[in-house]
Amino acid sequence: QSDMQSWEEQSQGAIYTVEYACSAIKSMTDSSVYFKSIDSLLKHSIALKEQLNAAQGRRYPGKTPKNPQKSQ
């Protein structure tokens, strides 16, 4: 009986571990939509930054613009 109880406890622990792992994987799968959104936003941000850099290059050909320092 002691062996059977030990086996049952080990089985229950293994089942809990598998269920927890399945839950974690489902959560990661469900979060993929958020990662796709983040990826899209980052790509869009990079494209906008490249457009800004190109526009600044046309405004200041041959040199990088500097921010004027305010005197106090």
CSV table of N, CA and C in Angstrom, one decimal:
chain,number,residue,atom,x,y,z
A,1,GLN,N,0.8,-1.2,0.0
A,1,GLN,CA,0.0,0.0,0.0
A,1,GLN,C,0.9,1.3,0.0
A,2,SER,N,2.0,1.2,0.7
A,2,SER,CA,2.9,2.4,0.8
A,2,SER,C,3.5,2.7,-0.6
A,3,ASP,N,3.8,1.6,-1.3
A,3,ASP,CA,4.4,1.8,-2.6
A,3,ASP,C,3.3,2.4,-3.6
A,4,MET,N,2.1,2.0,-3.4
A,4,MET,CA,1.0,2.5,-4.3
A,4,MET,C,0.7,4.0,-4.0
A,5,GLN,N,0.8,4.3,-2.7
A,5,GLN,CA,0.5,5.7,-2.3
A,5,GLN,C,1.7,6.6,-2.8
A,6,SER,N,2.9,6.1,-2.7
A,6,SER,CA,4.0,6.9,-3.3
A,6,SER,C,3.9,7.1,-4.8
A,7,TRP,N,3.5,6.0,-5.5
A,7,TRP,CA,3.4,6.1,-6.9
A,7,TRP,C,2.3,7.1,-7.3
A,8,GLU,N,1.2,7.1,-6.5
A,8,GLU,CA,0.1,8.0,-6.8
A,8,GLU,C,0.5,9.4,-6.6
A,9,GLU,N,1.3,9.7,-5.5
A,9,GLU,CA,1.8,11.0,-5.3
A,9,GLU,C,2.7,11.5,-6.4
A,10,GLN,N,3.6,10.6,-6.8
A,10,GLN,CA,4.5,11.0,-7.9
A,10,GLN,C,3.7,11.2,-9.2
A,11,SER,N,2.7,10.4,-9.4
A,11,SER,CA,1.9,10.6,-10.6
A,11,SER,C,1.1,11.9,-10.6
A,12,GLN,N,0.6,12.3,-9.4
A,12,GLN,CA,-0.1,13.5,-9.3
A,12,GLN,C,0.8,14.7,-9.5
A,13,GLY,N,2.0,14.6,-9.0
A,13,GLY,CA,3.0,15.6,-9.2
A,13,GLY,C,3.4,15.8,-10.7
A,14,ALA,N,3.6,14.7,-11.3
A,14,ALA,CA,3.9,14.7,-12.8
A,14,ALA,C,2.7,15.3,-13.6
A,15,ILE,N,1.5,14.9,-13.2
A,15,ILE,CA,0.3,15.5,-13.9
A,15,ILE,C,0.3,17.0,-13.7
A,16,TYR,N,0.5,17.5,-12.5
A,16,TYR,CA,0.5,18.9,-12.2
A,16,TYR,C,1.6,19.6,-13.0
A,17,THR,N,2.8,19.0,-13.1
A,17,THR,CA,3.8,19.6,-13.9
A,17,THR,C,3.5,19.7,-15.4
A,18,VAL,N,2.9,18.7,-15.9
A,18,VAL,CA,2.5,18.7,-17.3
A,18,VAL,C,1.4,19.7,-17.6
A,19,GLU,N,0.4,19.8,-16.7
A,19,GLU,CA,-0.7,20.8,-16.9
A,19,GLU,C,-0.1,22.2,-16.8
A,20,TYR,N,0.8,22.4,-15.9
A,20,TYR,CA,1.4,23.7,-15.7
A,20,TYR,C,2.2,24.1,-17.0
A,21,ALA,N,3.0,23.2,-17.5
A,21,ALA,CA,3.7,23.4,-18.7
A,21,ALA,C,2.8,23.7,-19.9
A,22,CYS,N,1.7,22.9,-20.0
A,22,CYS,CA,0.7,23.2,-21.1
A,22,CYS,C,0.1,24.6,-21.0
A,23,SER,N,-0.2,25.0,-19.7
A,23,SER,CA,-0.8,26.3,-19.5
A,23,SER,C,0.2,27.4,-19.9
A,24,ALA,N,1.5,27.2,-19.6
A,24,ALA,CA,2.5,28.2,-19.9
A,24,ALA,C,2.7,28.3,-21.5
A,25,ILE,N,2.6,27.1,-22.1
A,25,ILE,CA,2.8,27.1,-23.6
A,25,ILE,C,1.6,27.8,-24.2
A,26,LYS,N,0.4,27.6,-23.7
A,26,LYS,CA,-0.8,28.2,-24.2
A,26,LYS,C,-0.8,29.7,-24.0
A,27,SER,N,-0.2,30.2,-22.9
A,27,SER,CA,-0.1,31.6,-22.7
A,27,SER,C,0.9,32.2,-23.7
A,28,MET,N,2.0,31.5,-23.9
A,28,MET,CA,3.0,32.0,-24.9
A,28,MET,C,2.3,32.1,-26.3
A,29,THR,N,1.6,31.1,-26.7
A,29,THR,CA,0.9,31.0,-28.0
A,29,THR,C,-0.1,32.2,-28.1
A,30,ASP,N,-0.9,32.4,-27.0
A,30,ASP,CA,-1.8,33.5,-27.0
A,30,ASP,C,-1.2,34.9,-27.1
A,31,SER,N,0.1,35.0,-26.6
A,31,SER,CA,0.7,36.3,-26.6
A,31,SER,C,1.4,36.6,-28.0
A,32,SER,N,1.4,35.6,-28.9
A,32,SER,CA,2.1,35.8,-30.2
A,32,SER,C,1.4,37.0,-30.9
A,33,VAL,N,0.2,37.2,-30.7
A,33,VAL,CA,-0.5,38.4,-31.4
A,33,VAL,C,0.1,39.7,-30.9
A,34,TYR,N,0.5,39.8,-29.7
A,34,TYR,CA,1.1,41.0,-29.1
A,34,TYR,C,2.5,41.2,-29.7
A,35,PHE,N,3.3,40.1,-29.8
A,35,PHE,CA,4.6,40.1,-30.4
A,35,PHE,C,4.6,40.6,-31.8
A,36,LYS,N,3.6,40.1,-32.6
A,36,LYS,CA,3.4,40.5,-34.0
A,36,LYS,C,3.1,42.0,-34.0
A,37,SER,N,2.3,42.5,-33.1
A,37,SER,CA,2.0,43.9,-33.1
A,37,SER,C,3.2,44.7,-32.8
A,38,ILE,N,4.0,44.3,-31.8
A,38,ILE,CA,5.2,45.0,-31.4
A,38,ILE,C,6.2,45.0,-32.6
A,39,ASP,N,6.3,43.8,-33.3
A,39,ASP,CA,7.2,43.8,-34.5
A,39,ASP,C,6.8,44.8,-35.5
A,40,SER,N,5.5,44.8,-35.8
A,40,SER,CA,5.0,45.8,-36.8
A,40,SER,C,5.3,47.2,-36.4
A,41,LEU,N,5.0,47.5,-35.1
A,41,LEU,CA,5.3,48.9,-34.6
A,41,LEU,C,6.8,49.3,-34.7
A,42,LEU,N,7.6,48.3,-34.4
A,42,LEU,CA,9.1,48.6,-34.5
A,42,LEU,C,9.5,48.8,-35.9
A,43,LYS,N,9.0,48.0,-36.8
A,43,LYS,CA,9.3,48.2,-38.2
A,43,LYS,C,8.8,49.6,-38.7
A,44,HIS,N,7.6,50.0,-38.3
A,44,HIS,CA,7.1,51.3,-38.7
A,44,HIS,C,7.9,52.4,-38.1
A,45,SER,N,8.4,52.3,-36.9
A,45,SER,CA,9.2,53.3,-36.2
A,45,SER,C,10.5,53.4,-36.9
A,46,ILE,N,11.1,52.3,-37.3
A,46,ILE,CA,12.4,52.3,-38.0
A,46,ILE,C,12.2,53.1,-39.4
A,47,ALA,N,11.1,52.8,-40.1
A,47,ALA,CA,10.9,53.4,-41.4
A,47,ALA,C,10.7,54.9,-41.2
A,48,LEU,N,10.0,55.3,-40.2
A,48,LEU,CA,9.8,56.7,-39.9
A,48,LEU,C,11.1,57.4,-39.6
A,49,LYS,N,11.9,56.8,-38.8
A,49,LYS,CA,13.2,57.3,-38.4
A,49,LYS,C,14.1,57.5,-39.7
A,50,GLU,N,14.1,56.5,-40.6
A,50,GLU,CA,14.8,56.6,-41.8
A,50,GLU,C,14.3,57.8,-42.7
A,51,GLN,N,13.0,58.0,-42.7
A,51,GLN,CA,12.5,59.1,-43.4
A,51,GLN,C,12.9,60.4,-42.8
A,52,LEU,N,12.9,60.5,-41.5
A,52,LEU,CA,13.4,61.7,-40.8
A,52,LEU,C,14.9,62.0,-41.1
A,53,ASN,N,15.7,60.9,-41.0
A,53,ASN,CA,17.1,61.1,-41.3
A,53,ASN,C,17.3,61.5,-42.8
A,54,ALA,N,16.5,61.0,-43.7
A,54,ALA,CA,16.6,61.4,-45.1
A,54,ALA,C,16.2,62.9,-45.3
A,55,ALA,N,15.2,63.3,-44.6
A,55,ALA,CA,14.7,64.7,-44.7
A,55,ALA,C,15.7,65.6,-44.1
A,56,GLN,N,16.4,65.2,-43.0
A,56,GLN,CA,17.4,66.1,-42.4
A,56,GLN,C,18.6,66.1,-43.3
A,57,GLY,N,18.9,65.1,-44.0
A,57,GLY,CA,20.0,65.0,-44.9
A,57,GLY,C,19.8,66.0,-46.1
A,58,ARG,N,18.6,66.2,-46.5
A,58,ARG,CA,18.3,67.1,-47.6
A,58,ARG,C,18.3,68.6,-47.0
A,59,ARG,N,17.9,68.7,-45.8
A,59,ARG,CA,17.9,70.1,-45.2
A,59,ARG,C,19.4,70.6,-44.9
A,60,TYR,N,20.2,69.6,-44.5
A,60,TYR,CA,21.6,70.0,-44.1
A,60,TYR,C,22.6,69.1,-44.8
A,61,PRO,N,22.7,69.4,-46.1
A,61,PRO,CA,23.6,68.5,-46.9
A,61,PRO,C,25.1,68.7,-46.4
A,62,GLY,N,25.7,67.6,-46.3
A,62,GLY,CA,27.1,67.6,-45.9
A,62,GLY,C,27.5,67.8,-44.5
A,63,LYS,N,26.5,68.0,-43.6
A,63,LYS,CA,26.8,68.1,-42.2
A,63,LYS,C,25.6,67.7,-41.4
A,64,THR,N,25.8,67.3,-40.2
A,64,THR,CA,24.7,66.9,-39.3
A,64,THR,C,24.2,68.1,-38.5
A,65,PRO,N,22.9,68.3,-38.4
A,65,PRO,CA,22.4,69.4,-37.7
A,65,PRO,C,22.8,69.3,-36.2
A,66,LYS,N,23.0,70.4,-35.6
A,66,LYS,CA,23.3,70.5,-34.1
A,66,LYS,C,22.1,71.2,-33.4
A,67,ASN,N,21.8,70.8,-32.3
A,67,ASN,CA,20.8,71.5,-31.5
A,67,ASN,C,21.5,72.7,-30.8
A,68,PRO,N,20.9,73.9,-31.0
A,68,PRO,CA,21.4,75.0,-30.4
A,68,PRO,C,21.3,74.9,-28.8
A,69,GLN,N,22.4,75.3,-28.2
A,69,GLN,CA,22.4,75.3,-26.7
A,69,GLN,C,21.9,76.7,-26.2
A,70,LYS,N,21.0,76.6,-25.2
A,70,LYS,CA,20.4,77.9,-24.7
A,70,LYS,C,21.4,78.4,-23.6
A,71,SER,N,21.7,79.7,-23.7
A,71,SER,CA,22.5,80.3,-22.7
A,71,SER,C,21.7,80.7,-21.5
A,72,GLN,N,22.3,80.5,-20.3
A,72,GLN,CA,21.5,80.9,-19.1
A,72,GLN,C,22.2,81.9,-18.3
